[in-house]
Coordinates of C-alpha atoms in Angstrom, one line a residue:
M1 CA 0.2 0.4 0.2
A2 CA 3.2 2.5 0.7
N3 CA 4.6 1.7 -2.5
I4 CA 0.7 2.4 -4.4
F5 CA 1.1 5.9 -2.3
E6 CA 4.5 6.9 -3.2
I7 CA 3.3 5.9 -7.0
L8 CA 0.7 8.4 -6.6
K9 CA 2.7 10.9 -5.5
G10 CA 5.7 10.5 -8.6
W11 CA 2.8 11.1 -11.2
S12 CA 1.2 14.6 -12.7
R13 CA -0.6 16.5 -11.8
R14 CA -2.1 16.6 -15.3
K15 CA -2.3 12.1 -14.8
K16 CA -4.3 12.4 -11.5
I17 CA -6.7 14.8 -12.4
I18 CA -7.6 11.8 -15.7
L19 CA -7.9 9.5 -12.6
I20 CA -9.8 11.2 -9.6
S21 CA -12.3 12.0 -13.8
S22 CA -12.7 8.1 -14.6
V23 CA -13.3 6.7 -11.6
V24 CA -16.3 9.4 -11.1
M25 CA -17.4 8.7 -14.4
A26 CA -17.3 4.9 -13.9
I27 CA -19.0 5.1 -10.2
A28 CA -22.0 7.5 -11.1
S29 CA -22.5 5.2 -14.8
L30 CA -22.8 2.9 -12.7
I31 CA -24.9 3.7 -10.4
L32 CA -27.5 5.3 -12.7
I33 CA -27.4 2.1 -14.4
I34 CA -28.6 0.1 -12.3
S35 CA -31.9 2.8 -10.0
W36 CA -32.5 2.7 -14.0
S37 CA -33.0 -1.0 -14.0
Q38 CA -34.4 -1.6 -10.9
A39 CA -36.2 1.8 -11.8
P40 CA -40.7 0.2 -11.1
N41 CA -42.6 -0.9 -13.8
Y42 CA -45.9 0.3 -15.2
Q43 CA -48.9 -1.4 -16.2
V44 CA -52.8 -0.5 -17.2
L45 CA -54.7 0.2 -13.9
F46 CA -58.2 1.0 -15.9
A47 CA -58.0 2.1 -19.7
N48 CA -61.3 3.7 -21.9
L49 CA -62.2 5.8 -18.6
S50 CA -64.4 8.7 -19.0
E51 CA -63.2 12.2 -18.3
A52 CA -65.5 12.1 -15.1
D53 CA -64.7 8.8 -13.7
A54 CA -60.4 9.1 -14.9
G55 CA -61.0 12.9 -12.6
S56 CA -62.0 10.8 -9.3
I57 CA -59.6 7.9 -10.2
V58 CA -56.8 10.3 -10.3
N59 CA -57.6 12.0 -6.8
K60 CA -57.7 9.0 -5.1
L61 CA -54.8 7.6 -5.8
Q62 CA -53.3 11.4 -4.3
E63 CA -55.1 10.9 -1.2
L64 CA -53.2 7.8 -1.5
K65 CA -49.7 9.1 -2.3
E66 CA -49.4 6.3 -4.8
P67 CA -47.5 7.1 -7.6
Y68 CA -49.2 6.9 -11.2
K69 CA -48.7 7.6 -14.9
L70 CA -51.6 9.3 -17.1
T71 CA -51.5 9.0 -21.1
S72 CA -55.0 10.0 -22.8
N73 CA -57.6 7.9 -21.3
T74 CA -55.4 5.2 -19.8
I75 CA -54.5 4.8 -16.0
L76 CA -50.7 3.3 -15.7
V77 CA -49.4 2.4 -11.9
H78 CA -46.8 0.3 -10.6
S79 CA -47.2 -3.3 -11.3
D80 CA -47.3 -5.1 -8.3
K81 CA -49.8 -2.9 -7.3
V82 CA -52.3 -3.3 -9.7
Y83 CA -55.0 -5.6 -8.3
D84 CA -54.8 -4.2 -4.8
L85 CA -55.4 -0.9 -5.7
R86 CA -58.8 -1.9 -7.8
L87 CA -59.6 -3.6 -4.9
K88 CA -59.4 -0.6 -3.2
L89 CA -60.7 1.7 -5.8
A90 CA -64.2 -0.4 -6.6
A91 CA -64.6 -0.4 -2.6
Q92 CA -65.2 3.5 -3.2
G93 CA -67.7 2.6 -6.3
L94 CA -64.5 3.3 -8.4
P95 CA -65.0 3.6 -12.0
Q96 CA -68.9 4.0 -11.7
G97 CA -68.4 3.4 -15.5
G98 CA -72.3 4.9 -16.8
G99 CA -71.8 8.5 -15.2
I100 CA -72.6 9.8 -12.1
G101 CA -76.0 8.5 -10.2
F102 CA -77.9 9.6 -7.9
E103 CA -75.3 10.2 -5.8
L104 CA -76.0 13.6 -7.4
F105 CA -78.0 15.0 -4.5
D106 CA -76.7 13.9 -1.9
K107 CA -75.3 17.1 -1.3
T108 CA -77.9 20.2 -1.1
N109 CA -78.3 23.1 -3.2
F110 CA -81.0 25.7 -1.9
Q111 CA -79.9 28.2 -4.3
I112 CA -80.6 25.6 -8.1
T113 CA -83.0 26.3 -9.9
D114 CA -86.1 24.1 -11.0
F115 CA -84.8 23.7 -14.5
M116 CA -81.0 22.9 -13.5
Q117 CA -83.1 20.4 -10.5
K118 CA -85.1 18.7 -13.6
L119 CA -81.5 17.9 -15.6
N120 CA -79.7 17.0 -13.1
Y121 CA -82.5 14.1 -12.2
R122 CA -82.4 13.3 -16.1
R123 CA -78.2 13.0 -15.5
A124 CA -78.9 10.5 -12.7
L125 CA -81.5 8.2 -14.4
E126 CA -79.3 7.8 -17.5
G127 CA -76.0 6.9 -15.1
E128 CA -78.2 4.8 -13.3
L129 CA -79.6 3.1 -16.5
S130 CA -76.0 3.1 -17.4
R131 CA -75.0 0.8 -14.9
T132 CA -78.0 -1.2 -14.7
I133 CA -77.0 -2.4 -18.2
L134 CA -73.3 -3.0 -18.0
A135 CA -74.5 -5.2 -15.4
L136 CA -74.7 -7.9 -17.9
V137 CA -71.1 -9.6 -18.9
E138 CA -71.4 -9.0 -22.8
I139 CA -71.4 -5.2 -22.4
D140 CA -68.5 -3.0 -21.7
R141 CA -69.7 0.2 -22.3
A142 CA -73.2 2.2 -22.5
R143 CA -74.2 5.5 -22.5
V144 CA -78.2 6.1 -22.2
H145 CA -80.2 9.4 -23.5
L146 CA -83.2 10.6 -22.0
A147 CA -85.7 12.9 -24.1
I148 CA -88.5 13.2 -21.4
P149 CA -90.7 16.3 -22.8
E150 CA -92.7 19.0 -20.3
K151 CA -96.0 18.3 -18.8
S152 CA -98.0 19.9 -20.0
L153 CA -102.2 20.7 -19.2
F154 CA -103.7 19.6 -22.6
I155 CA -104.1 16.3 -23.2
K156 CA -104.1 16.5 -27.0
E157 CA -100.4 18.9 -26.7
K158 CA -99.0 15.7 -24.0
E159 CA -96.0 14.2 -26.1
S160 CA -94.8 10.3 -25.0
P161 CA -90.4 10.1 -23.9
T162 CA -88.4 8.6 -26.0
A163 CA -85.0 7.1 -24.8
S164 CA -81.6 6.1 -26.9
I165 CA -79.1 3.5 -25.8
L166 CA -75.6 3.6 -27.0
V167 CA -74.2 -0.4 -26.3
A168 CA -69.8 -1.0 -26.7
L169 CA -69.9 -5.2 -26.6
K170 CA -66.6 -7.0 -26.0
Q171 CA -64.3 -9.0 -27.9
G172 CA -66.4 -12.2 -29.9
R173 CA -69.2 -10.9 -27.4
V174 CA -72.9 -10.6 -28.9
L175 CA -76.1 -9.7 -27.4
S176 CA -79.5 -12.5 -28.5
Q177 CA -82.8 -11.1 -29.2
S178 CA -84.3 -12.0 -25.6
Q179 CA -81.5 -9.6 -24.5
I180 CA -81.9 -7.0 -26.5
Q181 CA -85.9 -6.9 -25.3
G182 CA -84.7 -6.8 -21.4
I183 CA -82.2 -4.0 -22.0
V184 CA -85.6 -2.2 -23.7
H185 CA -88.5 -3.0 -21.1
L186 CA -85.8 -2.0 -18.4
V187 CA -85.4 1.5 -19.6
S188 CA -89.4 1.7 -19.9
S189 CA -90.0 0.5 -17.3
S190 CA -88.3 3.1 -15.0
V191 CA -89.2 6.2 -16.8
E192 CA -92.6 7.1 -16.7
G193 CA -94.7 6.4 -19.6
L194 CA -92.5 5.6 -21.7
N195 CA -93.4 3.6 -24.3
P196 CA -90.4 0.0 -25.6
Q197 CA -91.5 0.5 -28.5
N198 CA -90.3 4.2 -27.7
V199 CA -86.5 2.4 -27.1
T200 CA -83.7 2.4 -29.6
I201 CA -80.4 0.5 -29.1
I202 CA -77.9 0.8 -31.2
D203 CA -73.7 -0.6 -30.6
N204 CA -70.3 1.0 -31.7
K205 CA -70.8 -0.3 -35.0
G206 CA -73.3 2.2 -35.6
E207 CA -76.0 -1.1 -36.5
L208 CA -79.7 -1.1 -35.3
L209 CA -80.2 -4.3 -32.3
T210 CA -84.3 -3.5 -32.3
R211 CA -86.0 -4.3 -34.6
P212 CA -89.2 -3.7 -35.0
A213 CA -91.8 -6.6 -35.7
D214 CA -92.2 -7.0 -40.1
D215 CA -96.1 -6.5 -40.6
F216 CA -96.2 -8.1 -43.9
I217 CA -94.6 -11.5 -42.7
G218 CA -96.1 -10.9 -39.4
L219 CA -92.9 -12.5 -37.0
T220 CA -90.9 -10.8 -34.3
A221 CA -87.5 -9.9 -34.7
T222 CA -87.5 -13.6 -32.1
Q223 CA -89.5 -15.4 -33.8
L224 CA -87.1 -14.4 -36.6
E225 CA -83.9 -15.6 -34.2
Y226 CA -85.7 -18.4 -32.7
Q227 CA -86.3 -20.3 -36.7
K228 CA -82.3 -19.3 -37.7
K229 CA -81.9 -21.2 -34.6
F230 CA -83.8 -24.1 -36.1
E231 CA -82.5 -24.4 -39.2
K232 CA -78.8 -23.9 -36.9
D233 CA -79.4 -27.2 -35.1
V234 CA -80.6 -28.9 -38.0
E235 CA -77.9 -28.7 -39.9
I236 CA -75.2 -29.3 -36.9
R237 CA -77.1 -32.2 -37.1
I238 CA -76.6 -33.5 -40.7
M239 CA -73.1 -32.0 -40.6
D240 CA -72.9 -34.2 -37.0
I241 CA -73.7 -37.4 -38.4
L242 CA -72.0 -36.9 -42.1
E243 CA -69.1 -36.1 -41.4
P244 CA -67.1 -38.5 -39.9
V245 CA -68.4 -40.8 -42.9
I246 CA -66.8 -38.3 -45.9
G247 CA -64.5 -36.3 -43.9
K248 CA -64.5 -33.0 -42.3
S249 CA -65.0 -30.2 -44.3
R250 CA -66.2 -31.6 -46.9
V251 CA -69.7 -31.7 -46.1
K252 CA -72.4 -28.1 -47.1
A253 CA -76.3 -28.4 -45.8
R254 CA -78.5 -25.2 -45.6
V255 CA -82.1 -25.8 -44.0
T256 CA -84.8 -24.6 -44.9
A257 CA -87.9 -24.2 -41.7
D258 CA -91.8 -22.9 -42.8
I259 CA -92.3 -22.3 -38.8
D260 CA -96.7 -21.5 -38.1
F261 CA -96.5 -19.2 -35.0
S262 CA -99.8 -19.3 -34.8
R263 CA -101.5 -20.5 -31.2
T264 CA -105.3 -22.3 -32.4
D265 CA -107.4 -23.3 -29.8
K266 CA -110.4 -26.4 -30.5
T267 CA -113.2 -27.4 -28.5
E268 CA -115.6 -30.6 -29.8
E269 CA -117.9 -32.9 -28.3
K270 CA -118.2 -36.2 -28.5
F271 CA -121.7 -38.6 -28.3
D272 CA -121.5 -42.1 -28.6
P273 CA -125.3 -43.8 -29.4
E274 CA -123.7 -47.4 -28.2
G275 CA -123.0 -46.0 -24.6
Q276 CA -126.3 -45.4 -22.5
V277 CA -126.7 -45.2 -18.8
I278 CA -129.8 -44.5 -17.3
R279 CA -129.5 -41.0 -15.8
S280 CA -132.8 -40.5 -13.4
E281 CA -135.3 -43.5 -12.9
Q282 CA -139.5 -43.1 -11.6
S283 CA -141.8 -45.0 -10.2
L284 CA -146.1 -45.1 -9.2
K285 CA -148.1 -47.4 -8.0
E286 CA -151.6 -47.2 -7.2
K287 CA -153.7 -49.7 -4.5
S288 CA -157.4 -49.1 -3.8
T289 CA -160.3 -51.6 -1.6
T290 CA -163.7 -51.4 -0.8
M291 CA -165.1 -53.3 2.7
G292 CA -168.4 -55.0 3.2
P293 CA -172.2 -52.9 2.6
A294 CA -172.4 -49.8 4.3
G295 CA -175.3 -47.0 5.2
V296 CA -176.1 -44.4 2.8
P297 CA -174.3 -41.3 3.1
G298 CA -176.9 -38.3 4.0
V299 CA -178.5 -36.6 7.0
Q300 CA -181.1 -39.4 7.5
S301 CA -178.8 -42.2 8.0
N302 CA -177.1 -40.3 10.7
L303 CA -180.3 -39.0 11.9
P304 CA -181.6 -40.2 15.7
G305 CA -184.6 -42.7 16.1
K306 CA -184.3 -43.1 12.1
A307 CA -184.0 -47.0 10.6
T308 CA -181.4 -47.3 8.6
A309 CA -181.7 -48.9 5.4
Q310 CA -180.0 -51.2 3.9
A311 CA -176.8 -50.0 1.9
Q312 CA -177.0 -51.5 -2.1
G313 CA -174.2 -53.0 -4.3
A314 CA -171.3 -55.3 -3.2
Q315 CA -167.2 -54.7 -2.4
T316 CA -164.7 -52.3 -4.6
Q317 CA -161.0 -53.0 -5.7
S318 CA -158.7 -51.1 -7.5
Q319 CA -154.9 -51.0 -8.6
K320 CA -152.6 -48.6 -10.6
Q321 CA -148.9 -48.7 -11.4
S322 CA -146.3 -46.2 -12.8
E323 CA -142.7 -47.0 -14.1
T324 CA -140.5 -43.7 -16.2
L325 CA -136.9 -44.4 -17.1
N326 CA -134.5 -41.6 -18.4
Y327 CA -131.3 -42.6 -19.8
E328 CA -128.2 -40.3 -20.8
I329 CA -125.4 -40.6 -24.2
T330 CA -122.1 -41.0 -23.2
K331 CA -120.7 -37.6 -24.9
V332 CA -116.3 -36.4 -24.3
T333 CA -115.7 -32.7 -24.3
N334 CA -111.9 -32.5 -25.4
H335 CA -110.4 -29.0 -25.4
I336 CA -106.9 -28.8 -27.4
Q337 CA -105.2 -26.0 -27.6
G338 CA -102.5 -25.4 -30.6
Q339 CA -99.0 -25.7 -30.2
L340 CA -96.6 -22.2 -30.8
G341 CA -94.2 -23.1 -33.2
N342 CA -95.2 -26.2 -35.4
V343 CA -92.7 -26.6 -38.3
K344 CA -94.8 -27.3 -41.1
K345 CA -92.3 -27.9 -43.6
L346 CA -88.3 -28.5 -43.5
S347 CA -86.5 -28.5 -46.8
A348 CA -82.7 -29.9 -46.8
A349 CA -79.8 -29.4 -49.6
V350 CA -76.9 -31.4 -48.7
L351 CA -73.6 -31.1 -50.7
V352 CA -71.1 -34.0 -50.2
D353 CA -67.2 -34.3 -51.9
G354 CA -66.5 -36.6 -53.5
V355 CA -63.0 -39.4 -53.0
Y356 CA -59.3 -38.4 -53.7
A357 CA -56.9 -40.5 -54.1
A358 CA -53.1 -40.5 -53.1
A359 CA -51.1 -37.6 -54.9
K360 CA -49.1 -38.4 -57.3
A361 CA -46.1 -36.3 -59.0
D362 CA -46.7 -35.6 -62.3
A363 CA -44.0 -35.6 -64.9
K364 CA -43.0 -31.5 -63.2
G365 CA -43.0 -32.4 -59.8
V366 CA -46.3 -30.9 -59.1
K367 CA -48.4 -34.0 -56.8
E368 CA -52.1 -33.4 -57.5
A369 CA -54.8 -35.6 -55.8
K370 CA -57.0 -37.8 -58.3
Y371 CA -60.5 -37.2 -57.9
T372 CA -63.3 -39.8 -58.0
A373 CA -67.4 -39.4 -57.1
R374 CA -69.1 -40.9 -55.3
T375 CA -71.8 -43.8 -56.4
D376 CA -75.4 -43.4 -56.3
E377 CA -75.9 -45.9 -53.5
D378 CA -72.9 -43.8 -51.6
I379 CA -75.4 -40.5 -52.0
K380 CA -78.9 -43.2 -51.6
R381 CA -77.4 -43.9 -47.4
Y382 CA -76.6 -40.2 -46.9
E383 CA -79.8 -39.5 -48.0
E384 CA -81.6 -42.4 -46.0
L385 CA -78.6 -40.6 -42.9
V386 CA -80.1 -36.7 -43.5
K387 CA -83.7 -38.3 -43.8
K388 CA -83.6 -39.8 -40.5
A389 CA -81.7 -37.2 -38.5
I390 CA -84.1 -34.4 -40.0
G391 CA -87.6 -36.9 -38.6
F392 CA -88.5 -36.1 -42.5
T393 CA -92.8 -36.7 -42.7
V394 CA -93.6 -36.9 -46.0
D395 CA -97.1 -35.9 -45.0
R396 CA -95.5 -32.6 -44.3
G397 CA -94.4 -32.1 -47.8
D398 CA -90.4 -32.4 -46.3
Q399 CA -87.7 -32.3 -49.0
V400 CA -84.0 -33.9 -48.8
A401 CA -81.9 -32.7 -51.5
V402 CA -78.2 -34.4 -51.2
I403 CA -75.7 -34.1 -54.2
N404 CA -72.7 -34.4 -54.7
M405 CA -70.1 -32.2 -56.1
Q406 CA -66.0 -31.1 -56.8
F407 CA -65.4 -28.9 -53.7
E408 CA -62.3 -26.2 -54.3
P409 CA -59.5 -26.1 -52.6
E410 CA -59.3 -24.3 -50.2
S411 CA -56.5 -21.7 -50.1
K412 CA -54.3 -21.7 -46.8
E413 CA -53.7 -19.1 -45.6
E414 CA -50.9 -18.9 -42.5
I415 CA -52.3 -17.2 -40.2
L416 CA -49.5 -14.7 -38.6
P417 CA -48.5 -14.3 -35.2
P418 CA -48.4 -10.8 -33.8
P419 CA -45.9 -8.3 -34.4
R420 CA -43.3 -9.1 -31.3
D421 CA -42.5 -5.9 -29.8
Y422 CA -38.9 -6.2 -30.1
L423 CA -37.9 -2.7 -28.3
A424 CA -40.4 -3.6 -25.4
D425 CA -38.0 -7.0 -25.2
G426 CA -35.1 -5.3 -25.9
I427 CA -35.4 -2.4 -22.3
L428 CA -37.0 -5.5 -20.5
I429 CA -33.3 -7.5 -21.1
A430 CA -31.4 -4.7 -20.7
K431 CA -32.3 -3.2 -17.5
Y432 CA -31.1 -7.0 -16.6
L433 CA -27.8 -6.7 -18.5
A434 CA -27.4 -3.6 -17.8
P435 CA -25.4 -3.4 -14.4
L436 CA -23.4 -6.3 -15.7
V437 CA -22.4 -4.7 -18.5
V438 CA -21.7 -2.0 -16.3
A439 CA -20.1 -3.4 -14.0
L440 CA -17.3 -5.7 -16.6
L441 CA -16.5 -2.7 -18.6
F442 CA -16.1 -0.6 -14.9
L443 CA -13.2 -3.6 -13.6
L444 CA -11.6 -3.9 -17.6
F445 CA -11.2 -0.5 -18.5
V446 CA -10.9 1.4 -15.3
V447 CA -9.9 -0.6 -11.8
R448 CA -7.2 -3.2 -14.0
P449 CA -5.7 -0.4 -15.2
I450 CA -5.1 1.3 -12.7
I451 CA -4.1 -1.9 -10.6
K452 CA -1.8 -2.7 -13.5
T453 CA -0.1 0.9 -12.9
L454 CA -0.1 0.9 -9.6
T455 CA 1.8 -2.8 -8.9
T456 CA 4.2 -2.6 -12.3
P457 CA 7.6 -1.1 -10.9
P458 CA 8.9 1.6 -12.6
V459 CA 11.5 1.1 -16.2
P460 CA 14.3 2.7 -15.3
P461 CA 15.3 5.8 -18.0
K462 CA 16.6 4.4 -21.3
V463 CA 21.1 5.4 -21.1
A464 CA 21.8 7.3 -24.6
T465 CA 24.4 5.3 -26.1
L466 CA 26.8 7.0 -28.2
P467 CA 27.2 5.3 -31.6
Y468 CA 30.9 3.4 -32.0
P469 CA 34.0 5.1 -33.7
K470 CA 34.7 3.7 -37.6
T471 CA 37.2 2.7 -38.8
V472 CA 40.0 4.7 -41.0
A473 CA 38.9 2.2 -44.0
E474 CA 35.8 3.1 -43.7
L475 CA 36.4 6.5 -43.7
E476 CA 38.1 6.7 -47.2
R477 CA 35.1 3.9 -48.9
E478 CA 32.7 6.5 -48.0
M479 CA 34.2 9.6 -48.9
K480 CA 35.4 8.0 -52.5
K481 CA 31.6 6.6 -52.8
K482 CA 30.3 10.7 -52.4
E483 CA 32.6 11.4 -54.6
L484 CA 32.0 9.1 -57.5
D485 CA 28.3 10.5 -56.7
A486 CA 29.2 13.5 -56.7
K487 CA 30.8 12.5 -60.0
T488 CA 28.3 11.0 -60.9
E489 CA 25.6 13.8 -61.0
E490 CA 28.5 15.8 -62.2
W491 CA 28.8 13.8 -65.5
N492 CA 25.2 13.6 -65.3
I493 CA 25.0 10.4 -66.2
S494 CA 21.8 8.1 -65.3
L495 CA 22.3 4.5 -64.6
P496 CA 20.2 1.5 -66.1
P497 CA 17.5 -0.4 -63.2
S498 CA 19.2 -3.3 -62.1
E499 CA 16.3 -4.0 -58.9
D500 CA 13.8 -6.6 -60.1
M501 CA 15.0 -7.7 -63.3
P502 CA 16.1 -11.1 -65.5
I503 CA 19.5 -11.6 -65.4
K504 CA 20.2 -12.0 -69.3
K505 CA 17.5 -8.5 -69.7
Q506 CA 19.7 -6.4 -66.6
M507 CA 23.1 -7.6 -69.0
N508 CA 20.8 -6.2 -72.2
E509 CA 20.3 -3.1 -70.8
W510 CA 24.2 -2.8 -69.7
S511 CA 25.9 -3.0 -72.8
Q512 CA 23.6 -0.8 -74.6
W513 CA 24.2 1.7 -71.6
V514 CA 28.0 1.1 -72.3
M515 CA 27.4 1.3 -76.3
S516 CA 26.0 4.4 -75.6
N517 CA 27.9 6.1 -73.0
P518 CA 31.8 5.0 -73.8
A519 CA 33.1 7.4 -72.3
S520 CA 31.2 7.3 -69.0
A521 CA 31.9 3.3 -68.4
A522 CA 35.6 3.5 -69.1
Q523 CA 35.4 6.4 -66.4
I524 CA 33.5 3.8 -63.9
I525 CA 35.5 1.1 -64.4
K526 CA 39.3 2.9 -64.2
D527 CA 37.7 4.1 -60.8
W528 CA 36.8 0.6 -60.3
I529 CA 40.3 -0.2 -60.5
E530 CA 42.0 2.1 -58.5
N531 CA 39.8 1.6 -55.8
E532 CA 40.1 -2.2 -55.9
E533 CA 44.4 -1.1 -55.8
S534 CA 43.7 0.7 -52.6

């Protein structure tokens, strides 16, 4: 450690400043990267909020001192507190969803006018109806608009209230006609004097959901829905019985049902003449008897002192009998109530595909499957199966047609997965790898050079070495070479190049040069001889 301090003391001021700055910057970068990687991740708390709901939720989050981010109509909070905050806000009745309700009247204001009071009541009623409609699982958002006319003293000027409802359905959900009629009757029953026919419901695509009865065909939307559902069920029965035999996606069925939605009541009485029973019986018997002779009736025979006269005549006896029987004929009374939704006629059209042999490659290498039509016996068997499946009745006039035709090959479109957000994935991975990378770079380029510098012993300074003195012969040779170069320049001759050339070519070049410069060549040879002798 003492050696390290001694080495640091021996450094220059500029070198010390560079070292301290590098260490401080590396530590600051490491701290920033670690704090960024440890920053909390935000997730959606609520989305698609109304302005009133968003404001209420933000105020509540500020009261709870919870950090949040607000983007458009979406509120983001820490990912580890999403569910906890949802429960807390739900306990406070947030979000309200359908707007403000009857809590609008919780605070009393004596300065409010009658117009504002009526307006607030309508707003509260609309909000309460929206909340009630949102209780349906299929509905994501709902808005209710009520048009309630002012009450008039004159009956002729009386106007009926109307209601308009906008519903936004969740992804992949639909409302059945029974649910739509339920919403209509719910709203009409909540507003005084509102007729269900004056309630209109549309979805967020602008499609009208409430369909009035068609006067021409006499069917309501519910009856049409029942008819379509019945036809769909019969089609599914046909597909279920044929697909295991023919193959999946090789059967197409369409069914048309003529359904009678009228209801008739019938009362009939039947009398059976052979079935007789005694309804009542009456008997009368009369018998009269007279015993021996008797006096003459009257006053004379009853006076005292008078002799009674002998009565004339003999004993009289009479008898009478009468009997009356009343019969009742057997009567049967039947009251028959017709069933609603009877099937009057059923028609089914079934299209089946043929048989495909194994695919074989042709001369061009294209594989094509050979198509073979189904036999008439197979078609008849399929027709019998269809008749049994749909409950075919001849008396009803049902019709079934099974036809064999080749289907067009289905184009296999690849269902591409949703595009992946590589940027978000990269940021998530960088949060975990960045501290490690920065720490590694800090060790390699800051700590390691410093340690190496402090632990390496100082290099001794290099001592300048003087060249050895040259000999007299070397000095003479250098002088003669310089004189020869000077003479060459003085003679103004140019020697032919001799490097990087074949020997034969070099000799040709030298011979031509000698022939062109005989004087210069003689002088050079003379100098060579003199140098050799010396």
